mmCIF file of C-alpha atoms (C1' of nucleotides) in Angstrom:
data_model
loop_
_atom_site.group_PDB
_atom_site.id
_atom_site.type_symbol
_atom_site.label_atom_id
_atom_site.label_comp_id
_atom_site.label_asym_id
_atom_site.label_seq_id
_atom_site.Cartn_x
_atom_site.Cartn_y
_atom_site.Cartn_z
ATOM 1 C CA MET X 1 -245.827 111.278 -80.819
ATOM 2 C CA GLY X 2 -242.910 113.203 -80.366
ATOM 3 C CA ARG X 3 -241.561 114.860 -83.789
ATOM 4 C CA HIS X 4 -242.399 111.812 -85.476
ATOM 5 C CA SER X 5 -244.299 113.068 -88.559
ATOM 6 C CA CYS X 6 -247.211 111.200 -88.104
ATOM 7 C CA CYS X 7 -248.433 113.485 -85.704
ATOM 8 C CA TYR X 8 -247.752 117.013 -87.473
ATOM 9 C CA LYS X 9 -249.855 115.352 -90.253
ATOM 10 C CA GLN X 10 -253.063 115.371 -88.429
ATOM 11 C CA LYS X 11 -254.835 116.235 -85.136
ATOM 12 C CA LEU X 12 -254.491 113.105 -83.181
ATOM 13 C CA ARG X 13 -255.846 112.316 -79.731
ATOM 14 C CA LYS X 14 -253.613 112.099 -76.994
ATOM 15 C CA GLY X 15 -253.995 110.695 -73.219
ATOM 16 C CA LEU X 16 -255.741 107.841 -71.559
ATOM 17 C CA TRP X 17 -257.097 105.069 -74.220
ATOM 18 C CA SER X 18 -261.079 104.795 -74.202
ATOM 19 C CA PRO X 19 -262.496 101.396 -74.005
ATOM 20 C CA GLU X 20 -263.973 101.786 -77.539
ATOM 21 C CA GLU X 21 -260.373 102.937 -78.729
ATOM 22 C CA ASP X 22 -259.056 99.797 -77.243
ATOM 23 C CA GLU X 23 -261.664 97.674 -78.840
ATOM 24 C CA LYS X 24 -261.153 98.811 -81.925
ATOM 25 C CA LEU X 25 -257.254 98.400 -81.519
ATOM 26 C CA LEU X 26 -257.549 94.445 -80.496
ATOM 27 C CA ARG X 27 -260.002 94.086 -82.931
ATOM 28 C CA HIS X 28 -257.886 95.143 -85.903
ATOM 29 C CA ILE X 29 -254.978 93.680 -84.570
ATOM 30 C CA THR X 30 -256.527 90.278 -83.728
ATOM 31 C CA LYS X 31 -257.370 90.113 -86.946
ATOM 32 C CA TYR X 32 -254.820 91.668 -89.103
ATOM 33 C CA GLY X 33 -251.709 91.657 -87.169
ATOM 34 C CA HIS X 34 -250.267 95.172 -86.577
ATOM 35 C CA GLY X 35 -247.748 95.222 -89.784
ATOM 36 C CA CYS X 36 -246.720 98.491 -90.110
ATOM 37 C CA TRP X 37 -247.694 100.120 -86.757
ATOM 38 C CA SER X 38 -247.856 103.603 -88.933
ATOM 39 C CA SER X 39 -250.562 102.351 -90.289
ATOM 40 C CA VAL X 40 -252.687 100.330 -87.980
ATOM 41 C CA PRO X 41 -254.640 103.500 -86.618
ATOM 42 C CA LYS X 42 -256.052 104.452 -90.214
ATOM 43 C CA GLN X 43 -256.796 100.868 -90.677
ATOM 44 C CA ALA X 44 -258.344 100.802 -87.260
ATOM 45 C CA GLY X 45 -260.227 103.956 -87.799
ATOM 46 C CA LEU X 46 -258.208 105.409 -84.375
ATOM 47 C CA GLN X 47 -257.205 109.221 -84.423
ATOM 48 C CA ARG X 48 -254.159 108.148 -82.678
ATOM 49 C CA CYS X 49 -250.371 107.639 -83.808
ATOM 50 C CA GLY X 50 -248.864 104.249 -84.546
ATOM 51 C CA LYS X 51 -246.828 104.833 -81.707
ATOM 52 C CA SER X 52 -249.077 105.275 -79.624
ATOM 53 C CA CYS X 53 -250.982 102.184 -81.087
ATOM 54 C CA ARG X 54 -247.964 100.429 -80.024
ATOM 55 C CA LEU X 55 -247.812 101.480 -76.779
ATOM 56 C CA ARG X 56 -250.834 100.469 -75.835
ATOM 57 C CA TRP X 57 -250.769 96.903 -77.238
ATOM 58 C CA ILE X 58 -247.448 96.524 -76.056
ATOM 59 C CA ASN X 59 -248.310 97.361 -72.688
ATOM 60 C CA TYR X 60 -251.897 96.451 -72.138
ATOM 61 C CA LEU X 61 -253.613 95.123 -75.250
ATOM 62 C CA ARG X 62 -251.470 92.403 -75.360
ATOM 63 C CA PRO X 63 -252.983 88.777 -74.668
ATOM 64 C CA ASP X 64 -250.079 87.528 -73.020
ATOM 65 C CA LEU X 65 -249.811 89.843 -70.526
ATOM 66 C CA LYS X 66 -249.243 88.745 -67.108
ATOM 67 C CA ARG X 67 -251.600 91.290 -64.642
ATOM 68 C CA GLY X 68 -251.779 91.874 -60.717
ATOM 69 C CA THR X 69 -249.050 92.884 -58.756
ATOM 70 C CA PHE X 70 -245.087 91.204 -58.692
ATOM 71 C CA SER X 71 -244.191 88.193 -56.652
ATOM 72 C CA GLN X 72 -241.657 88.084 -54.540
ATOM 73 C CA GLU X 73 -239.746 85.963 -56.919
ATOM 74 C CA GLU X 74 -240.167 88.392 -59.868
ATOM 75 C CA GLU X 75 -238.975 91.350 -57.307
ATOM 76 C CA ASN X 76 -235.887 89.188 -56.745
ATOM 77 C CA LEU X 77 -235.292 88.313 -59.949
ATOM 78 C CA ILE X 78 -235.738 92.356 -60.973
ATOM 79 C CA ILE X 79 -233.270 93.320 -58.485
ATOM 80 C CA GLU X 80 -231.010 90.644 -59.707
ATOM 81 C CA LEU X 81 -231.145 91.167 -63.449
ATOM 82 C CA HIS X 82 -230.947 95.123 -62.844
ATOM 83 C CA ALA X 83 -227.387 94.589 -60.931
ATOM 84 C CA VAL X 84 -226.179 92.741 -64.103
ATOM 85 C CA LEU X 85 -228.277 94.841 -67.223
ATOM 86 C CA GLY X 86 -228.686 98.355 -65.244
ATOM 87 C CA ASN X 87 -231.794 100.067 -66.895
ATOM 88 C CA ARG X 88 -232.238 97.592 -69.655
ATOM 89 C CA TRP X 89 -235.720 97.382 -68.975
ATOM 90 C CA SER X 90 -236.458 95.648 -72.098
ATOM 91 C CA GLN X 91 -233.991 93.304 -71.780
ATOM 92 C CA ILE X 92 -235.000 92.498 -68.080
ATOM 93 C CA ALA X 93 -238.931 92.145 -69.033
ATOM 94 C CA ALA X 94 -237.667 89.672 -71.714
ATOM 95 C CA GLN X 95 -236.700 87.607 -68.674
ATOM 96 C CA LEU X 96 -239.621 88.094 -66.639
ATOM 97 C CA PRO X 97 -242.931 86.703 -69.514
ATOM 98 C CA GLY X 98 -246.075 88.976 -69.245
ATOM 99 C CA ARG X 99 -244.283 91.516 -67.879
ATOM 100 C CA THR X 100 -243.509 94.459 -69.723
ATOM 101 C CA ASP X 101 -240.731 97.166 -69.757
ATOM 102 C CA ASN X 102 -243.120 99.760 -68.410
ATOM 103 C CA GLU X 103 -244.024 98.080 -65.592
ATOM 104 C CA ILE X 104 -241.087 96.718 -64.483
ATOM 105 C CA LYS X 105 -239.502 100.363 -64.731
ATOM 106 C CA ASN X 106 -242.599 101.825 -62.737
ATOM 107 C CA LEU X 107 -242.050 99.306 -60.473
ATOM 108 C CA TRP X 108 -238.227 99.749 -60.097
ATOM 109 C CA ASN X 109 -238.796 103.749 -59.556
ATOM 110 C CA SER X 110 -241.228 103.478 -57.336
ATOM 111 C CA CYS X 111 -240.513 100.555 -55.103
ATOM 112 C CA LEU X 112 -237.822 98.154 -55.719
ATOM 113 C CA LYS X 113 -235.384 101.064 -55.435
ATOM 114 C CA LYS X 114 -236.898 102.378 -52.194
ATOM 115 C CA LYS X 115 -236.677 98.934 -50.664
ATOM 116 C CA LEU X 116 -232.771 98.516 -51.607
ATOM 117 C CA ARG X 117 -232.231 101.398 -49.965
ATOM 118 C CA GLN X 118 -233.877 100.817 -47.005
ATOM 119 C CA ARG X 119 -232.017 97.333 -46.591
ATOM 120 C CA GLY X 120 -229.034 99.605 -47.201
ATOM 121 C CA ILE X 121 -228.120 98.952 -50.602
ATOM 122 C CA ASP X 122 -227.047 101.376 -53.384
ATOM 123 C CA PRO X 123 -229.914 100.590 -56.112
ATOM 124 C CA VAL X 124 -227.244 101.770 -58.644
ATOM 125 C CA THR X 125 -224.322 99.783 -57.635
ATOM 126 C CA HIS X 126 -226.212 97.452 -55.462
ATOM 127 C CA LYS X 127 -223.454 97.405 -53.196
ATOM 128 C CA PRO X 128 -223.959 98.213 -49.304
ATOM 129 C CA PHE X 129 -223.960 101.848 -48.926
ATOM 130 C CA SER X 130 -221.353 101.671 -46.504
ATOM 131 C CA GLU X 131 -218.685 100.480 -49.054
ATOM 132 C CA ILE X 132 -219.810 102.900 -51.181
ATOM 133 C CA GLN X 133 -219.408 105.647 -48.151
ATOM 134 C CA ASN X 134 -215.991 104.263 -47.155
ATOM 135 C CA ASN X 135 -215.009 105.441 -50.983
ATOM 136 C CA ASN X 136 -216.356 108.102 -50.937
ATOM 137 C CA ASN X 137 -214.647 109.109 -47.620
ATOM 138 C CA ASN X 138 -211.618 108.025 -49.425
ATOM 139 C CA ASN X 139 -211.870 110.429 -52.069
ATOM 140 C CA ASN X 140 -212.971 113.486 -50.075
ATOM 141 C CA GLY X 141 -209.628 113.085 -48.181
ATOM 142 C CA LEU X 142 -208.087 113.849 -51.752
ATOM 143 C CA GLU X 143 -210.950 116.542 -52.376
ATOM 144 C CA GLU X 144 -210.323 118.290 -49.218
ATOM 145 C CA LYS X 145 -206.675 118.491 -50.179
ATOM 146 C CA SER X 146 -206.966 119.453 -53.832
ATOM 147 C CA GLN X 147 -210.194 121.687 -52.874
ATOM 148 C CA GLY X 148 -210.424 122.559 -49.331
ATOM 149 C CA GLN X 149 -213.610 122.873 -47.594
ATOM 150 C CA GLY X 150 -216.278 122.664 -50.251
ATOM 151 C CA GLN X 151 -220.073 121.735 -49.861
ATOM 152 C CA GLU X 152 -219.454 118.279 -51.030
ATOM 153 C CA LYS X 153 -218.137 117.928 -47.854
ATOM 154 C CA ALA X 154 -220.873 118.981 -46.102
ATOM 155 C CA LEU X 155 -223.090 116.536 -48.315
ATOM 156 C CA SER X 156 -220.248 113.757 -47.599
ATOM 157 C CA ASN X 157 -223.590 111.526 -45.584
ATOM 158 C CA ASP X 158 -226.161 112.472 -48.279
ATOM 159 C CA ASN X 159 -227.277 109.127 -49.801
ATOM 160 C CA GLU X 160 -228.297 110.973 -52.923
ATOM 161 C CA LEU X 161 -224.880 112.242 -53.233
ATOM 162 C CA ASN X 162 -223.201 109.236 -52.534
ATOM 163 C CA LEU X 163 -225.338 107.910 -55.582
ATOM 164 C CA LEU X 164 -224.182 110.245 -57.770
ATOM 165 C CA ARG X 165 -220.680 110.004 -56.671
ATOM 166 C CA SER X 166 -221.153 106.244 -57.218
ATOM 167 C CA GLU X 167 -222.245 106.652 -60.553
ATOM 168 C CA SER X 168 -219.095 108.494 -61.918
ATOM 169 C CA SER X 169 -216.585 107.484 -59.429
ATOM 170 C CA ASN X 170 -215.534 104.034 -61.322
ATOM 171 C CA LYS X 171 -215.395 106.050 -64.526
ATOM 172 C CA SER X 172 -213.313 109.540 -62.665
ATOM 173 C CA GLU X 173 -211.124 107.493 -60.980
ATOM 174 C CA ALA X 174 -209.859 105.215 -63.665
ATOM 175 C CA ALA X 175 -209.834 108.250 -66.288
ATOM 176 C CA SER X 176 -207.305 109.660 -63.521
ATOM 177 C CA SER X 177 -205.637 106.331 -63.313
ATOM 178 C CA TYR X 178 -205.502 106.103 -67.163
ATOM 179 C CA ASP X 179 -203.995 109.841 -67.790
ATOM 180 C CA HIS X 180 -201.180 108.709 -65.222
ATOM 181 C CA HIS X 181 -200.415 105.940 -67.372
ATOM 182 C CA HIS X 182 -200.772 107.270 -70.667
ATOM 183 C CA GLN X 183 -198.602 110.532 -69.531
ATOM 184 C CA GLN X 184 -195.847 108.071 -68.294
ATOM 185 C CA GLY X 185 -195.953 106.739 -71.772
ATOM 186 C CA LEU X 186 -197.319 102.916 -70.245
ATOM 187 C CA VAL X 187 -200.346 103.112 -72.794
ATOM 188 C CA PRO X 188 -200.292 102.691 -75.931
ATOM 189 C CA THR X 189 -201.326 105.685 -77.687
ATOM 190 C CA SER X 190 -203.189 106.172 -80.949
ATOM 191 C CA SER X 191 -204.591 108.853 -82.914
ATOM 192 C CA THR X 192 -208.325 107.710 -83.566
ATOM 193 C CA ASN X 193 -211.231 108.363 -81.330
ATOM 194 C CA ASN X 194 -212.937 104.961 -81.167
ATOM 195 C CA LYS X 195 -209.005 103.640 -79.810
ATOM 196 C CA ASP X 196 -208.916 106.297 -77.472
ATOM 197 C CA MET X 197 -212.942 105.099 -76.413
ATOM 198 C CA PHE X 198 -211.570 101.758 -76.329
ATOM 199 C CA LEU X 199 -208.321 102.810 -74.218
ATOM 200 C CA ASP X 200 -210.796 104.788 -71.963
ATOM 201 C CA THR X 201 -213.148 102.149 -71.441
ATOM 202 C CA CYS X 202 -210.372 99.512 -70.727
ATOM 203 C CA SER X 203 -208.949 101.744 -68.203
ATOM 204 C CA ALA X 204 -212.126 102.930 -66.966
ATOM 205 C CA ASP X 205 -213.046 99.291 -65.813
ATOM 206 C CA PHE X 206 -209.728 97.923 -64.793
ATOM 207 C CA MET X 207 -208.677 100.336 -62.766
ATOM 208 C CA GLY X 208 -211.787 101.098 -61.340
ATOM 209 C CA ASN X 209 -213.378 98.033 -60.430
ATOM 210 C CA TYR X 210 -211.005 94.797 -60.614
ATOM 211 C CA ASN X 211 -209.859 93.240 -57.458
ATOM 212 C CA ASN X 212 -207.438 90.048 -58.198
ATOM 213 C CA MET X 213 -209.053 88.782 -61.204
ATOM 214 C CA SER X 214 -212.013 89.431 -63.143
ATOM 215 C CA SER X 215 -213.240 89.069 -66.496
ATOM 216 C CA TYR X 216 -215.586 90.506 -69.300
ATOM 217 C CA ALA X 217 -217.054 89.551 -71.922
ATOM 218 C CA SER X 218 -216.487 91.963 -74.865
ATOM 219 C CA SER X 219 -217.836 91.840 -78.019
ATOM 220 C CA SER X 220 -215.177 89.936 -80.165
ATOM 221 C CA SER X 221 -213.058 88.360 -77.538
ATOM 222 C CA THR X 222 -212.047 88.462 -73.997
ATOM 223 C CA VAL X 223 -210.825 90.581 -71.566
ATOM 224 C CA THR X 224 -208.754 89.404 -68.945
ATOM 225 C CA VAL X 225 -207.825 91.274 -65.876
ATOM 226 C CA VAL X 226 -204.973 89.807 -63.533
ATOM 227 C CA THR X 227 -203.872 92.329 -60.879
ATOM 228 C CA ASP X 228 -202.373 91.861 -57.386
ATOM 229 C CA ASN X 229 -203.094 94.405 -54.916
ATOM 230 C CA ASN X 230 -200.539 96.926 -55.404
ATOM 231 C CA SER X 231 -201.919 100.054 -55.868
ATOM 232 C CA ASN X 232 -199.167 101.571 -57.919
ATOM 233 C CA SER X 233 -198.914 99.161 -60.458
ATOM 234 C CA CYS X 234 -198.738 99.927 -63.607
ATOM 235 C CA CYS X 235 -200.188 98.348 -66.720
ATOM 236 C CA ASN X 236 -199.372 96.000 -69.836
ATOM 237 C CA TRP X 237 -201.189 94.299 -72.125
ATOM 238 C CA PHE X 238 -200.529 90.611 -73.787
ATOM 239 C CA THR X 239 -202.286 87.920 -75.529
ATOM 240 C CA PRO X 240 -201.972 84.768 -72.748
ATOM 241 C CA GLN X 241 -202.064 82.406 -75.499
ATOM 242 C CA THR X 242 -198.346 83.675 -76.874
ATOM 243 C CA SER X 243 -197.136 85.968 -73.922
ATOM 244 C CA ARG X 244 -196.833 88.629 -76.632
ATOM 245 C CA PRO X 245 -198.071 92.247 -75.597
ATOM 246 C CA PHE X 246 -201.503 93.076 -77.045
ATOM 247 C CA ASP X 247 -200.346 95.477 -79.994
ATOM 248 C CA ILE X 248 -203.253 97.950 -79.634
ATOM 249 C CA ASN X 249 -202.307 99.455 -82.630
ATOM 250 C CA SER X 250 -203.085 96.230 -84.539
ATOM 251 C CA VAL X 251 -206.294 96.635 -83.861
ATOM 252 C CA ASP X 252 -208.946 98.094 -86.779
ATOM 253 C CA PHE X 253 -210.668 100.807 -84.503
ATOM 254 C CA THR X 254 -212.488 101.998 -87.249
ATOM 255 C CA SER X 255 -214.908 98.914 -87.825
ATOM 256 C CA SER X 256 -217.156 99.839 -84.793
ATOM 257 C CA SER X 257 -217.817 95.936 -84.572
ATOM 258 C CA SER X 258 -213.881 95.173 -83.783
ATOM 259 C CA PHE X 259 -212.925 97.739 -81.704
ATOM 260 C CA LEU X 260 -211.056 94.842 -79.239
ATOM 261 C CA PRO X 261 -208.425 92.635 -79.975
ATOM 262 C CA PRO X 262 -209.416 90.278 -83.024
ATOM 263 C CA ALA X 263 -209.993 86.745 -82.266
ATOM 264 C CA SER X 264 -207.790 86.160 -79.083
ATOM 265 C CA SER X 265 -207.734 87.176 -75.447
ATOM 266 C CA PHE X 266 -205.550 89.621 -74.179
ATOM 267 C CA CYS X 267 -204.694 89.890 -70.303
ATOM 268 C CA TYR X 268 -204.085 93.679 -68.412
ATOM 269 C CA ASN X 269 -201.193 93.307 -66.016
ATOM 270 C CA LYS X 270 -200.079 95.127 -63.374
ATOM 271 C CA GLN X 271 -196.204 95.832 -62.910
ATOM 272 C CA GLN X 272 -193.976 97.963 -61.705
ATOM 273 C CA PRO X 273 -193.289 100.954 -63.606
ATOM 274 C CA GLU X 274 -189.388 100.227 -63.526
ATOM 275 C CA ASP X 275 -190.002 96.596 -65.007
ATOM 276 C CA MET X 276 -191.585 98.192 -68.449
ATOM 277 C CA ASN X 277 -189.995 98.166 -71.566
ATOM 278 C CA VAL X 278 -191.830 100.206 -73.377
ATOM 279 C CA LYS X 279 -190.714 101.003 -76.785
ATOM 280 C CA ASN X 280 -192.751 103.378 -79.086
ATOM 281 C CA ASN X 281 -192.994 104.528 -82.169
ATOM 282 C CA THR X 282 -195.283 106.025 -84.709
ATOM 283 C CA THR X 283 -196.741 103.270 -85.567
ATOM 284 C CA THR X 284 -196.931 100.466 -83.311
ATOM 285 C CA THR X 285 -195.927 100.103 -79.791
ATOM 286 C CA MET X 286 -193.148 96.727 -79.638
ATOM 287 C CA VAL X 287 -192.875 95.250 -76.314
ATOM 288 C CA SER X 288 -190.350 92.538 -75.242
ATOM 289 C CA SER X 289 -192.464 89.512 -74.125
ATOM 290 C CA SER X 290 -190.192 89.012 -71.260
ATOM 291 C CA SER X 291 -190.435 92.260 -69.916
ATOM 292 C CA TRP X 292 -194.108 91.993 -69.324
ATOM 293 C CA GLY X 293 -195.213 91.027 -65.828
ATOM 294 C CA LEU X 294 -196.743 87.333 -66.087
ATOM 295 C CA GLU X 295 -194.214 84.618 -66.996
ATOM 296 C CA ARG X 296 -195.084 82.156 -69.781
ATOM 297 C CA GLU X 297 -195.906 79.620 -67.745
ATOM 298 C CA GLU X 298 -198.484 82.006 -65.363
ATOM 299 C CA ALA X 299 -200.456 82.993 -68.960
ATOM 300 C CA HIS X 300 -200.002 79.174 -69.751
ATOM 301 C CA GLN X 301 -202.033 78.171 -66.330
ATOM 302 C CA ILE X 302 -204.189 81.153 -67.173
ATOM 303 C CA HIS X 303 -205.275 79.955 -70.578
ATOM 304 C CA LEU X 304 -205.602 76.408 -69.247
ATOM 305 C CA MET X 305 -207.947 77.870 -66.875
ATOM 306 C CA GLU X 306 -210.068 79.787 -69.487
ATOM 307 C CA ALA X 307 -210.064 76.549 -71.631
ATOM 308 C CA ALA X 308 -211.671 74.591 -68.586
ATOM 309 C CA GLU X 309 -213.951 77.445 -67.820
ATOM 310 C CA GLU X 310 -214.841 77.736 -71.692
ATOM 311 C CA ALA X 311 -217.884 75.021 -71.560
ATOM 312 C CA LYS X 312 -219.151 77.218 -68.632
ATOM 313 C CA TRP X 313 -218.986 80.295 -69.979
ATOM 314 C CA SER X 314 -220.342 79.075 -73.322
ATOM 315 C CA GLU X 315 -223.705 78.262 -71.123
ATOM 316 C CA TYR X 316 -223.603 81.850 -69.272
ATOM 317 C CA LEU X 317 -223.394 83.964 -72.650
ATOM 318 C CA GLN X 318 -226.744 81.240 -73.736
ATOM 319 C CA ASN X 319 -228.754 82.148 -70.726
ATOM 320 C CA PRO X 320 -228.534 85.273 -68.722
ATOM 321 C CA MET X 321 -230.310 83.419 -65.713
ATOM 322 C CA LEU X 322 -227.508 81.609 -65.455
ATOM 323 C CA MET X 323 -225.088 84.416 -65.429
ATOM 324 C CA LEU X 324 -227.548 85.044 -62.264
ATOM 325 C CA ALA X 325 -226.821 81.744 -60.738
ATOM 326 C CA ALA X 326 -223.301 82.116 -61.159
ATOM 327 C CA VAL X 327 -223.470 85.392 -58.810
ATOM 328 C CA HIS X 328 -225.177 83.312 -56.138
ATOM 329 C CA GLN X 329 -223.241 80.443 -56.514
ATOM 330 C CA ASN X 330 -219.421 82.104 -56.658
ATOM 331 C CA ASN X 331 -219.401 84.471 -54.252
ATOM 332 C CA GLN X 332 -215.807 83.673 -53.299
ATOM 333 C CA GLU X 333 -214.951 82.168 -56.455
ATOM 334 C CA ILE X 334 -213.182 83.445 -59.304
ATOM 335 C CA ILE X 335 -215.037 83.743 -62.640
ATOM 336 C CA LYS X 336 -212.867 82.681 -65.222
ATOM 337 C CA PRO X 337 -212.500 84.307 -68.812
ATOM 338 C CA LEU X 338 -214.485 83.742 -71.670
ATOM 339 C CA PRO X 339 -212.855 81.438 -74.252
ATOM 340 C CA PRO X 340 -210.756 83.169 -76.399
ATOM 341 C CA THR X 341 -212.667 81.870 -79.178
ATOM 342 C CA THR X 342 -215.477 83.209 -78.236
ATOM 343 C CA THR X 343 -215.732 86.050 -80.559
ATOM 344 C CA HIS X 344 -219.242 88.143 -81.746
ATOM 345 C CA LEU X 345 -221.373 87.806 -78.577
ATOM 346 C CA VAL X 346 -223.364 90.236 -80.425
ATOM 347 C CA PRO X 347 -226.248 90.099 -80.624
ATOM 348 C CA ASP X 348 -227.030 86.539 -79.372
ATOM 349 C CA THR X 349 -226.130 85.099 -75.989
ATOM 350 C CA LEU X 350 -224.396 87.482 -73.971
ATOM 351 C CA GLY X 351 -224.258 90.026 -76.379
ATOM 352 C CA ALA X 352 -228.024 91.064 -76.122
ATOM 353 C CA ILE X 353 -226.973 92.113 -73.360
ATOM 354 C CA MET X 354 -223.579 94.102 -73.417
ATOM 355 C CA LEU X 355 -224.625 95.620 -76.516
ATOM 356 C CA PRO X 356 -227.845 96.206 -76.861
ATOM 357 C CA HIS X 357 -229.819 97.002 -80.054
ATOM 358 C CA SER X 358 -227.533 96.931 -82.510
ATOM 359 C CA LYS X 359 -226.061 100.244 -81.048
ATOM 360 C CA GLN X 360 -222.500 100.707 -82.533
ATOM 361 C CA THR X 361 -219.970 103.124 -83.537
ATOM 362 C CA SER X 362 -219.189 105.547 -80.619
ATOM 363 C CA SER X 363 -222.158 105.149 -78.633
ATOM 364 C CA THR X 364 -220.796 100.992 -78.468
ATOM 365 C CA THR X 365 -217.964 101.747 -76.406
ATOM 366 C CA THR X 366 -220.215 104.251 -74.049
ATOM 367 C CA THR X 367 -222.573 101.586 -73.804
ATOM 368 C CA PHE X 368 -219.631 98.828 -73.292
ATOM 369 C CA SER X 369 -218.018 100.704 -70.493
ATOM 370 C CA LYS X 370 -221.650 100.974 -69.039
ATOM 371 C CA ASP X 371 -222.274 97.075 -69.223
ATOM 372 C CA ILE X 372 -218.821 96.254 -68.010
ATOM 373 C CA GLN X 373 -219.601 98.666 -65.266
ATOM 374 C CA ASN X 374 -223.028 97.024 -64.628
ATOM 375 C CA LEU X 375 -221.483 93.437 -65.022
ATOM 376 C CA THR X 376 -218.426 94.378 -62.740
ATOM 377 C CA ALA X 377 -220.749 95.402 -59.758
ATOM 378 C CA ALA X 378 -223.073 92.439 -59.893
ATOM 379 C CA PHE X 379 -219.286 90.392 -60.206
ATOM 380 C CA GLY X 380 -217.268 92.685 -58.587
ATOM 381 C CA HIS X 381 -217.149 90.073 -55.300
ATOM 382 C CA ILE X 382 -216.432 86.810 -57.892
ATOM 383 C "C1'" DA C 1 -264.614 113.758 -43.150
ATOM 384 C "C1'" DA C 2 -261.281 116.699 -45.193
ATOM 385 C "C1'" DT C 3 -256.620 117.306 -47.039
ATOM 386 C "C1'" DG C 4 -252.085 117.565 -48.451
ATOM 387 C "C1'" DA C 5 -248.481 113.567 -49.433
ATOM 388 C "C1'" DA C 6 -246.573 109.699 -51.258
ATOM 389 C "C1'" DA C 7 -247.321 105.688 -54.338
ATOM 390 C "C1'" DG C 8 -248.772 103.736 -58.299
ATOM 391 C "C1'" DC C 9 -249.223 103.746 -63.035
ATOM 392 C "C1'" DA C 10 -250.041 104.778 -68.142
ATOM 393 C "C1'" DA C 11 -248.453 107.446 -71.369
ATOM 394 C "C1'" DC C 12 -245.726 111.093 -73.730
ATOM 395 C "C1'" DC C 13 -241.289 112.770 -75.123
ATOM 396 C "C1'" DG C 14 -236.884 112.885 -77.167
ATOM 397 C "C1'" DC C 15 -233.461 110.243 -78.769
ATOM 398 C "C1'" DC C 16 -231.159 106.420 -81.477
ATOM 399 C "C1'" DA C 17 -230.563 103.643 -85.609
ATOM 400 C "C1'" DG C 18 -231.578 100.279 -89.048
ATOM 401 C "C1'" DA C 19 -234.300 100.527 -93.105
ATOM 402 C "C1'" DT C 20 -236.109 102.946 -97.284
ATOM 403 C "C1'" DA C 21 -236.663 106.211 -100.985
ATOM 404 C "C1'" DA D 1 -224.450 109.848 -99.931
ATOM 405 C "C1'" DT D 2 -228.071 111.835 -97.903
ATOM 406 C "C1'" DA D 3 -232.628 112.730 -96.462
ATOM 407 C "C1'" DT D 4 -236.796 110.707 -94.501
ATOM 408 C "C1'" DC D 5 -239.014 107.317 -92.115
ATOM 409 C "C1'" DT D 6 -240.235 103.969 -88.174
ATOM 410 C "C1'" DG D 7 -239.735 100.995 -84.493
ATOM 411 C "C1'" DG D 8 -237.976 100.739 -80.131
ATOM 412 C "C1'" DC D 9 -236.003 102.070 -75.682
ATOM 413 C "C1'" DG D 10 -235.229 104.552 -71.146
ATOM 414 C "C1'" DG D 11 -236.387 108.850 -69.045
ATOM 415 C "C1'" DT D 12 -239.701 111.808 -67.650
ATOM 416 C "C1'" DT D 13 -244.409 113.685 -66.650
ATOM 417 C "C1'" DG D 14 -248.769 114.314 -65.028
ATOM 418 C "C1'" DC D 15 -253.225 112.153 -63.566
ATOM 419 C "C1'" DT D 16 -255.277 108.712 -60.515
ATOM 420 C "C1'" DT D 17 -255.482 106.187 -56.314
ATOM 421 C "C1'" DT D 18 -254.301 105.173 -51.694
ATOM 422 C "C1'" DC D 19 -252.445 106.215 -47.161
ATOM 423 C "C1'" DA D 20 -251.453 109.239 -43.112
ATOM 424 C "C1'" DT D 21 -252.604 112.987 -40.181
#
DNA sequence: AATGAAAGCAACCGCCAGATA
DNA sequence: ATATCTGGCGGTTGCTTTCAT
């Protein structure tokens, strides 16, 4: 299968499994367990590669599989989980006992996506198309100024195009916003790629998705976003416990697991550029705490709110289903940040969602960004 | 009844990351 | 330190079945 060496060594069967093959595989695994999948076909007397055997077992032969059509409850759950997890089919499947990632994926692609579209909901962002349309119209206005009347304008009402845009709009908005702030020297700089990606990730999510106040789980700490409704604000960073600016240069970006501020929360505060008092040097970014947008008292209040929600968040983190419940229960309510002491969510609790299958280094940041976007899409109204 | 389109589904492909040699 | 092996995942393909005309 694929480029795996097992497939080169001998001519192996492909395609649909015969009942005889199923019986051989089932008998073998029932008796001996699968152990090393690559050795299963040989031991079971099958002309298949180990990968194919594994897939057959997981998707069809496993005794705990639930067969039959999906119930309405299951469909709803998949939709809600997808809003949080995105196309993480294996993680979605983990919440539906007896269902495989493959059949959930198939259901989504063949059925649920369509249903959502029929309801006027974008299956990518889980937001109403009208909302996306409005955003796109705003974007189109800008595009038209810079690009004139292009092909995209002609396609502006096309749903598929909207989908594509909705997938990329947050990132592009955020990226340009970050660039703007970066050019003004309002964002600490760094020479490492990871750090750049970190900044990019943060700015993407913060600029692209925030509404009044949102919070995000990270791999090692809390990201709190405090904003007002002034669109021209700039950003700064600080830890709420101390009201000190978060010194991004102090973060060890060479360690993939600690690309966020260590053992603390940090806040992002929008503020008018003229209020900024940022002094950069080559190694650190020193900012007077009194010059940052939130007063100590405000920061303290936020910190208290964090503490009050700590237990609640712990529960959420232990159980993605609770997170979904939160979506239902808190439509108009502000979800508070993760507790400052919440560290290393990976791989248990929410970390399993945020940073799946231990992917780290460069992919971690992109995954993280995607996760944040998904979470933001799901929690954006909170 | 015939036929083309759409839907459903099983399996493959290609990539990634951790383990191991 | 490097190469190879392996399991796992999401995306995609292509075959079969169902539906509409």
